[in-house]
Coordinates of C-alpha atoms and ligand atoms in Angstrom, one line a residue:
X232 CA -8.8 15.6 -19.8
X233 CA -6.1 14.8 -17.0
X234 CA -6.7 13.4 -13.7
X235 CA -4.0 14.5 -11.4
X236 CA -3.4 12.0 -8.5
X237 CA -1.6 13.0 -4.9
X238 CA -0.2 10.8 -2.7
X239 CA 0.8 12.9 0.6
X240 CA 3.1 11.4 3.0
X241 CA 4.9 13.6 6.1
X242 CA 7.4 15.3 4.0
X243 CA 7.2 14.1 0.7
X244 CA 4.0 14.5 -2.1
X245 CA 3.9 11.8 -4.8
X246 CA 2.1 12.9 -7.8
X247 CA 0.9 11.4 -11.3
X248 CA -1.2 13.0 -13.9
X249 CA -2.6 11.0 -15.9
X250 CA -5.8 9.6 -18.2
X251 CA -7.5 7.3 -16.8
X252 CA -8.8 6.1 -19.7
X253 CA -5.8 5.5 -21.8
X254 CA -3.4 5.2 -19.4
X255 CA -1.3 7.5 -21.0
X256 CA 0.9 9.5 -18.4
X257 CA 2.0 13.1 -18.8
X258 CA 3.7 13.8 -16.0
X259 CA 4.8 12.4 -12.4
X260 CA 7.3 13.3 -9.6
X261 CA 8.5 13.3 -5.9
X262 CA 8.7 16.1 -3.8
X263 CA 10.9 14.7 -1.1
X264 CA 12.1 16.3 2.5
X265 CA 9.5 18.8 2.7
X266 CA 9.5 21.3 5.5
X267 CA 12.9 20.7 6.0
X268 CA 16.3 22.0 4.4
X269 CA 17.2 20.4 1.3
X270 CA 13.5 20.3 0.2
X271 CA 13.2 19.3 -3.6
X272 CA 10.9 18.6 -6.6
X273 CA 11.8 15.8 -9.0
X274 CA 9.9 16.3 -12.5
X275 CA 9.5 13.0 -14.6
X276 CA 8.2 13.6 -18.2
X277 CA 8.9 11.7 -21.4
X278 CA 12.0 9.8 -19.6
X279 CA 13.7 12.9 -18.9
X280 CA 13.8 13.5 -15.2
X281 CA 14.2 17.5 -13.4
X282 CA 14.8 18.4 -10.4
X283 CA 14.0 21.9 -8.1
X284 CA 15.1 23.0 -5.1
X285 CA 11.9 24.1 -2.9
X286 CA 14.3 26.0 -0.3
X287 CA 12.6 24.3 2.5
X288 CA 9.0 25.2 1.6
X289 CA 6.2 22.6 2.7
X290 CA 3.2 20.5 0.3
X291 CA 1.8 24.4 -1.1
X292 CA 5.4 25.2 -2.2
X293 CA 5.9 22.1 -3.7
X294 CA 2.0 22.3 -5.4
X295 CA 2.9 25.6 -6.3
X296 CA 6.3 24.5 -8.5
X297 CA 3.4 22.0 -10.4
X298 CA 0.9 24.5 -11.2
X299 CA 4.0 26.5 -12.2
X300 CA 5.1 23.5 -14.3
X301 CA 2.0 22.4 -15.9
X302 CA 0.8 25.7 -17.0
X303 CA 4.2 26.4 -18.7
X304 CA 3.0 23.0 -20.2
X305 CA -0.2 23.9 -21.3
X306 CA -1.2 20.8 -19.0
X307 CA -2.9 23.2 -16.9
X308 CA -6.5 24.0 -18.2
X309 CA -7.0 20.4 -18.9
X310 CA -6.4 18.9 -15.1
X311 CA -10.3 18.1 -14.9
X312 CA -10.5 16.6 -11.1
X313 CA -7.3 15.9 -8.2
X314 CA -7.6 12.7 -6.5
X315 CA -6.0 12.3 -3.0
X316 CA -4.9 8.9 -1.7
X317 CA -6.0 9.0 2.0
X318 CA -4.5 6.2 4.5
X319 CA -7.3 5.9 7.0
X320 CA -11.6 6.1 6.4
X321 CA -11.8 4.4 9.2
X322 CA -16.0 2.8 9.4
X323 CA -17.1 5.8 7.5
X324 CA -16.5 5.0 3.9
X325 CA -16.6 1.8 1.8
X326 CA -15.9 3.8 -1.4
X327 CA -13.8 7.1 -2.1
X328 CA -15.5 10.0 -1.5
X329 CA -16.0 13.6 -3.2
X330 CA -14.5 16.3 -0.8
X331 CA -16.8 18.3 0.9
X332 CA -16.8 20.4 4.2
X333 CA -18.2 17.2 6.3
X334 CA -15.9 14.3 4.1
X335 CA -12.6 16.8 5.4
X336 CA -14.5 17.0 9.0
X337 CA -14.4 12.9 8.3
X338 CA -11.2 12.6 7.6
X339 CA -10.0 14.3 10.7
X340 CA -12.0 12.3 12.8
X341 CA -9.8 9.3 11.5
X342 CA -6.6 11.3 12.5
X343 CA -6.5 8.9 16.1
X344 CA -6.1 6.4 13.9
X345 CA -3.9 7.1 12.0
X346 CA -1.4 10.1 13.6
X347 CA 1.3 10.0 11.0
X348 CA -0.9 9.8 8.3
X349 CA -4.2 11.3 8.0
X350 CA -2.7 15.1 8.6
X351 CA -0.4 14.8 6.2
X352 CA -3.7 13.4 3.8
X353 CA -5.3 16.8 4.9
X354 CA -2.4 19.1 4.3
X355 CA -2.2 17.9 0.8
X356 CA -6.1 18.4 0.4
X357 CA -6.1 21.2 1.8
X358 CA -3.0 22.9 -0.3
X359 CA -4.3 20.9 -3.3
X360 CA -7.8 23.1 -2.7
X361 CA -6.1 26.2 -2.8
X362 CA -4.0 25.3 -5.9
X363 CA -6.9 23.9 -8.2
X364 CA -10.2 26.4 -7.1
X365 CA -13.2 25.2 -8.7
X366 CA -11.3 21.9 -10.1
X367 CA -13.5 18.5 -8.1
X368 CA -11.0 16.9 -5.5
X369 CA -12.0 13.1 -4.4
X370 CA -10.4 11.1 -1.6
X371 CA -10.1 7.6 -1.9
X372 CA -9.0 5.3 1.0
X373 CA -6.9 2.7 1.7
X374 CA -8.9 1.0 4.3
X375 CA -12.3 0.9 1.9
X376 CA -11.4 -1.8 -0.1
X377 CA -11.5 -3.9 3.4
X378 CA -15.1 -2.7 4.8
X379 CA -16.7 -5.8 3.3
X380 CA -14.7 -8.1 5.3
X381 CA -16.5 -9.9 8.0
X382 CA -17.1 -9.3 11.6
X383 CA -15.6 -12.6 11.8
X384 CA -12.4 -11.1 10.0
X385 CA -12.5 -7.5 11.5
X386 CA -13.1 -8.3 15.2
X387 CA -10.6 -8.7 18.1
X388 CA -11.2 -10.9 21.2
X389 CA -11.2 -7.8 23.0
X390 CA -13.7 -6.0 25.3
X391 CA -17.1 -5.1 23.1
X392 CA -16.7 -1.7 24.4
X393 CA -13.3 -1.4 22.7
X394 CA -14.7 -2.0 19.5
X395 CA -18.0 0.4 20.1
X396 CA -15.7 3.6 22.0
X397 CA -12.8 3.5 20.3
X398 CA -13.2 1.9 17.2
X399 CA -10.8 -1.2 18.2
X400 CA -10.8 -3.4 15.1
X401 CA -9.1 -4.5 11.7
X402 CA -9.8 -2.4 9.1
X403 CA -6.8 -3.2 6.6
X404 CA -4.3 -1.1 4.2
X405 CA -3.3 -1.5 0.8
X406 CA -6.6 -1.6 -0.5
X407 CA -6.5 0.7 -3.5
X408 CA -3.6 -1.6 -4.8
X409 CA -5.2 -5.0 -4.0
X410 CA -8.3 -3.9 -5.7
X411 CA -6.5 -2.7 -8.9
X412 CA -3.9 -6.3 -9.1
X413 CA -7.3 -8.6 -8.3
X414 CA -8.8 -6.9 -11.4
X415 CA -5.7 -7.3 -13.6
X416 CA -5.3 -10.7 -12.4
X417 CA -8.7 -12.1 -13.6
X418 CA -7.9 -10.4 -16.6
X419 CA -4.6 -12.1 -17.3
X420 CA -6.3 -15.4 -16.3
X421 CA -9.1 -14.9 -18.7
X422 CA -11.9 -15.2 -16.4
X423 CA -14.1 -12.8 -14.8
X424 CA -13.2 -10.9 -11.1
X425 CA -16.7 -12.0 -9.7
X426 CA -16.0 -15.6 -10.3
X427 CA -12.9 -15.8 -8.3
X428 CA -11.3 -16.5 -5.2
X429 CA -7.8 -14.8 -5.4
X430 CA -5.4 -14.5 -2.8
X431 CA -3.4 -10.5 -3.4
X432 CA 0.4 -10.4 -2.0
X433 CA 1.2 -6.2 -1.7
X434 CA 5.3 -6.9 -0.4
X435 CA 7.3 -3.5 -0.6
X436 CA 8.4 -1.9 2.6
X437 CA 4.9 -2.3 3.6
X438 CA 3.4 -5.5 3.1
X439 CA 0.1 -7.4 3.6
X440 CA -1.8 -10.0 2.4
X441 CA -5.8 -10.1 1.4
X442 CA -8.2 -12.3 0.1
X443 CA -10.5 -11.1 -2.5
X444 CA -13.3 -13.4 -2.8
X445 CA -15.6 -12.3 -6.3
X446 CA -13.5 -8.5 -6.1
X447 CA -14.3 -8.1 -2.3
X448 CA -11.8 -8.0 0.2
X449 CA -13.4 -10.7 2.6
X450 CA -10.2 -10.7 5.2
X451 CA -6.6 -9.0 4.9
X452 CA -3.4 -9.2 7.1
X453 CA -3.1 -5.6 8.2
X454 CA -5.6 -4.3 11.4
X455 CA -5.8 -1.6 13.3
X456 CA -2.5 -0.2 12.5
X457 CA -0.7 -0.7 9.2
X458 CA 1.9 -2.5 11.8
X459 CA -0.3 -6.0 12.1
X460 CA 0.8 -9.0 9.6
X461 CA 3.8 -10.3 8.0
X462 CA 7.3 -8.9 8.6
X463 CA 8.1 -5.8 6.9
X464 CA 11.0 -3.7 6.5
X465 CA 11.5 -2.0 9.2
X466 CA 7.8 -3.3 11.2
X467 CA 7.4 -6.2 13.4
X468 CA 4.2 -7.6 12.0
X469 CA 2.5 -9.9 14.4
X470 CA 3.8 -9.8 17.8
X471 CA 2.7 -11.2 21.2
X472 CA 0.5 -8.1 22.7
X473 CA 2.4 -9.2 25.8
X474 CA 5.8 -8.2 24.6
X475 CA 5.1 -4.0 25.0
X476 CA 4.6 -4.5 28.6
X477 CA 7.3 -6.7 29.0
X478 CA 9.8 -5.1 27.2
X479 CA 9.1 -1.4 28.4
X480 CA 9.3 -2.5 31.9
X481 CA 12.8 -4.4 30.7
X482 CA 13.8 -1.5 29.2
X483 CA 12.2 1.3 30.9
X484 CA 11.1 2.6 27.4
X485 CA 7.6 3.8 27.3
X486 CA 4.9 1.9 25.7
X487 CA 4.9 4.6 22.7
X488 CA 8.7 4.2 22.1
X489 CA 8.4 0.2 22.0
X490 CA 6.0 0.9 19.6
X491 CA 8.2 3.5 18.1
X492 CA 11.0 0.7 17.8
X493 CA 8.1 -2.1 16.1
X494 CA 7.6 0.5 13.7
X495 CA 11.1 1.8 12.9
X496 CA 13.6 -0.9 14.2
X497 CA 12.4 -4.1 13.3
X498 CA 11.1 -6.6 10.9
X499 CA 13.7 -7.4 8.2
X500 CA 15.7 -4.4 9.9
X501 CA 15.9 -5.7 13.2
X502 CA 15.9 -9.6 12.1
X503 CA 18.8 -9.1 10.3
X504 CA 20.6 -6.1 12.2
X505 CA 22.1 -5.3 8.6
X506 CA 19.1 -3.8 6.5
X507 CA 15.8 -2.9 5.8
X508 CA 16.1 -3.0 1.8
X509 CA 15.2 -6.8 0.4
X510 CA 17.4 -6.3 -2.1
X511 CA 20.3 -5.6 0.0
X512 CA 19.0 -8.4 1.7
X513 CA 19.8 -10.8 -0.5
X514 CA 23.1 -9.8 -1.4
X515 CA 24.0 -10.3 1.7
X516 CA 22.4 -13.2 2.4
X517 CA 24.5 -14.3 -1.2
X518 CA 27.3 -13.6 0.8
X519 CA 27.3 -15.7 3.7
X520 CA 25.5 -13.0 6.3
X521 CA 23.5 -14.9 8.6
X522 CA 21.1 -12.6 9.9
X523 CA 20.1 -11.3 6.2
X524 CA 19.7 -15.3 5.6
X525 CA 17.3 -15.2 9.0
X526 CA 15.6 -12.1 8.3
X527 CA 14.7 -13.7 4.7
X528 CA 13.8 -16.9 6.0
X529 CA 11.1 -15.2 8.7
X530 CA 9.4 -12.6 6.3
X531 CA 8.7 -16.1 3.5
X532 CA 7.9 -18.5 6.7
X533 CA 5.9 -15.7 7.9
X534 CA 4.3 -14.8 4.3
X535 CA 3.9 -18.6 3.5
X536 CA 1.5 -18.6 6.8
X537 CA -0.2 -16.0 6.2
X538 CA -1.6 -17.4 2.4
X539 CA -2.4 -20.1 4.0
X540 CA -4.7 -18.3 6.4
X541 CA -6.3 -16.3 3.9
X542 CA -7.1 -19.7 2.2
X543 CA -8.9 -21.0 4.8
X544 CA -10.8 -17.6 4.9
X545 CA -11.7 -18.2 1.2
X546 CA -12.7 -21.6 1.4
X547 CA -11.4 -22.5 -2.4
X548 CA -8.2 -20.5 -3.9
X549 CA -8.1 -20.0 -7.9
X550 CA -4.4 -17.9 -7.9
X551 CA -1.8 -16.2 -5.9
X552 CA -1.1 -12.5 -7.4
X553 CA 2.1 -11.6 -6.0
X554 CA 2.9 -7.8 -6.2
X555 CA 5.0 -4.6 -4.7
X556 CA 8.7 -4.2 -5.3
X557 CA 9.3 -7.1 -3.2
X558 CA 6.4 -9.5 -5.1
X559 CA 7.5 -7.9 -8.4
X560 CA 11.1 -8.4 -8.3
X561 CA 12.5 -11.1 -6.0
X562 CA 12.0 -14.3 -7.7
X563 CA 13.8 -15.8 -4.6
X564 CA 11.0 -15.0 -2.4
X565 CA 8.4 -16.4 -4.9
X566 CA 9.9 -19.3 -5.4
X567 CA 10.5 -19.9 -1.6
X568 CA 7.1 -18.9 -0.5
X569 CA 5.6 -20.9 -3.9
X570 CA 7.9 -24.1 -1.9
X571 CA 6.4 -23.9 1.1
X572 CA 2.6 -23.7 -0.4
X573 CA 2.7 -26.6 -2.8
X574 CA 0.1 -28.4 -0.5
X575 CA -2.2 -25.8 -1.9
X576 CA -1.2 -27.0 -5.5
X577 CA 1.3 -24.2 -6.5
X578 CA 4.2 -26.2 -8.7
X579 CA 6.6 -23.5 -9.6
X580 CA 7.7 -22.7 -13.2
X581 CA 11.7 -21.9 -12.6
X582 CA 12.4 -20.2 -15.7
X583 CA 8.5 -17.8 -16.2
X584 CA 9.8 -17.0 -12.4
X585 CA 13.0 -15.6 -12.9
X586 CA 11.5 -13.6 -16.2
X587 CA 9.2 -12.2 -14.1
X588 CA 11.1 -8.9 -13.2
X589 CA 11.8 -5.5 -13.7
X590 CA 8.4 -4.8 -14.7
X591 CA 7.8 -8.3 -16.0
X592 CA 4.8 -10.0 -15.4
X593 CA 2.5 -13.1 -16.1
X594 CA 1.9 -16.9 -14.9
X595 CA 5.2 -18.3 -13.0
X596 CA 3.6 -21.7 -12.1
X597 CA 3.6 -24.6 -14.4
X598 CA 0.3 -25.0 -16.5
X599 CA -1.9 -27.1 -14.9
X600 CA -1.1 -26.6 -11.4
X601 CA -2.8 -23.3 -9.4
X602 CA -2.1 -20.5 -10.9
X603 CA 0.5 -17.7 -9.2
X604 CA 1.0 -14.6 -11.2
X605 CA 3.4 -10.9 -11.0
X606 CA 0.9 -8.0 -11.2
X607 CA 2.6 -4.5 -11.6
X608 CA 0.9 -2.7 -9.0
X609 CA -0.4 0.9 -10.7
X610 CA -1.9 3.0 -7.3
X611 CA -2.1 6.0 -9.0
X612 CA -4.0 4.5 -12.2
X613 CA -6.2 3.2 -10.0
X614 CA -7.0 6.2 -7.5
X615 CA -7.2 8.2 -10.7
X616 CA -9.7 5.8 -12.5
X617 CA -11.9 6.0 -8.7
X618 CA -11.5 9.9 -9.0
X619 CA -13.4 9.8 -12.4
X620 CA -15.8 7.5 -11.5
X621 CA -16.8 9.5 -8.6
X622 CA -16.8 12.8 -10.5
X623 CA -18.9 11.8 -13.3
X624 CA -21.0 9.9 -11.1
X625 CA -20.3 6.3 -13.0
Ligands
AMP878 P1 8.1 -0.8 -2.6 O1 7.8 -0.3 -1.2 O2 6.9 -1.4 -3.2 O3 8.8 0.3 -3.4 O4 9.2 -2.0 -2.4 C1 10.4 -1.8 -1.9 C2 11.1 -3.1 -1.6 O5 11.2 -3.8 -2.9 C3 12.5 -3.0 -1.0 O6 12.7 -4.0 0.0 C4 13.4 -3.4 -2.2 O7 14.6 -3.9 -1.8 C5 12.5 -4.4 -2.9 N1 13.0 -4.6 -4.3 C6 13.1 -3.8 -5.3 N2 13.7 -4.4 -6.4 C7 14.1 -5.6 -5.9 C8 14.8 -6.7 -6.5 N3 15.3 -6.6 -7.8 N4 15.0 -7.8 -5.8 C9 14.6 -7.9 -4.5 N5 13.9 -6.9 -3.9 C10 13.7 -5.8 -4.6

């Protein structure tokens, strides 16, 4: 039995079928530029890679070329639950969540929370619903993970009445993928999850950093807003909450479109006034390009603080996991970031380091010293393994 796993962003649907179990993957695409002209599905099965024009239909177009495509696969009959990776549960749920009439009514009551996200969560659902009748459909969050942190974590020196009206605190982001790399961590270093105090690195174009303490999330760099934290491609990360005033009077932008620009137009973007891409990044900064040089030497000072914080939260560290396209690929950054944290105990191991790429992983600190290891990140194995636990009630 298959477990098909949806991923729903504005205009594009990321999907995965899979087994749980084994692993074993039947099929996965992109539906990309959705709503819009030019709207395709990309088919990925067996290494050989399709591609369909959806003549600018929406997420049920694009579920509709699937259902097409898996029953003229035979996949059809045997697609036993649909898991949806939703961005924001807000306080409501620690743990994903079978979809019924009053979990949808939840998840729209985290749309002020997250605007760009949560309706495009709920189109796919509700498209998904209409596709698969009768098949079970589970949402699991990116913010659950984080419910165990802390008050003293999740809490802003802000007025109480902040917190109580609006729901003013840090929840956190990346959760379903810090989970999953703390797990595959312990099991790479041979000792269980609930004995350790691992500190999880998530750096793609969204990046954050958490502390896992025994497999719980007990403090994590991203808050309110996925827009919180370390310097990101095109976001700011940690700002002074000073600066929106400042600048939209400077400026005469409102305070949405400075936020607009924090989101869109800076971090490694705006540092560097070149690109968002890392790897681009560091071509340039190869080259002689000062501001990618800059823009690279914020996002590890940045990063390198940020562990360091998450340390303190922990108390005692047993291993950095670094992960993402970013954590997964640049051995630059690693071994930067690694630099800067030897006071923690991290000796780098030059040559496991630059292995550790394209889908490498492993250890890339000398034996001996404290541990930091590449995890491939696996979202949808993970969302898909959550979607069968909740199913079969395990
Ligand atoms: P993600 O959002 O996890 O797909 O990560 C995207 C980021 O990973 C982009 O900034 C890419 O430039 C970066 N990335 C991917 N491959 C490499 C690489 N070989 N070296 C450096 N950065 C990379």
């Amino acid at each position: 039995m298959w477990t098909l796993v949806l991923n729903c962003g504005s205009s594009s649907l990321k999907f995965a079928l899979l087994d749980p179990d084994t692993r074993e993957l039947q099929l996965s695409g992109l539906a990309e530029r959705l709503g819009v002209d030019g709207a395709s599905l990309r088919l990925d099965r067996d290494g050989e890679r399709r591609t369909h024009d959806l003549k600018g239909g929406g997420h049920a177009a694009a579920l509709d070329r699937l259902l097409a495509e898996l029953s003229a696969l035979g996949l059809l009959d045997g697609v036993a639950a649909v898991g949806h990776r939703v961005v924001h549960g807000g306080e409501r749920f620690s743990a994903p969540a079978r979809i019924t009439p009053e979990v949808m009514e939840a998840i729209r009551a985290c749309v002020p929370l997250a605007p760009l996200h949560n309706p495009a969560n709920i189109a796919g659902i509700e498209a998904a619903q209409a596709a698969f009748p009768g098949v079970p459909q589970v949402a699991v969050f990116d913010t659950a993970f984080h419910q165990t942190m802390p008050p003293v974590a999740y809490r802003y020196a802000v007025p109480e009445a902040w917190y109580h009206h609006y729901g003013v605190r840090r929840y956190g982001f990346h959760g379903t993928s810090h989970a999953y790399v703390a797990g595959e961590a312990a099991g790479m270093l041979g000792r269980p999850l609930e004995d350790l105090n691992l500190i999880t690195a998530h750096l793609g174009n969204g990046s954050s950093v958490c502390a896992v303490a025994g497999g719980r999330s007990v403090d994590t760099s991203m808050g309110l807003t996925p827009l919180e934290g370390l310097v990101m491609g095109t976001r700011s990360g940690d700002v002074d909450p000073g600066l929106h005033d400042y600048v939209a009077r400077q400026s005469g932008l409102s305070l949405s479109e400075v936020t607009g620009a924090l989101n869109r137009e800076s971090g490694l973007l705006g540092l560097s006034n070149l690109a968002s891409d890392m790897r681009e990044l560091e071509e340039a900064a190869g080259r002689g390009h000062a501001g990618a040089r800059l823009a690279l030497d914020v996002f590890v000072y940045r990063l390198a603080g940020t562990v360091a914080q998450m340390a303190a939260a922990l108390g005692r560290v047993d291993g950095l996991v670094f992960t993402g396209g970013i954590g997964e690929n640049s051995a630059s950054v690693r071994a930067q970031t690694l630099a800067r944290l030897g006071f923690l105990g991290f000796a780098l191991d030059e040559k496991a380091n630059a292995a550790a790429v394209r889908g490498g992983s492993g250890l890339v600190t000398r034996t001996g010293t404290l541990p930091a290891l590449v995890v491939n990140t696996n979202e949808e194995l993970m969302i898909a393994r959550q979607t069968q636990d909740v199913v079969t009630g395990s």
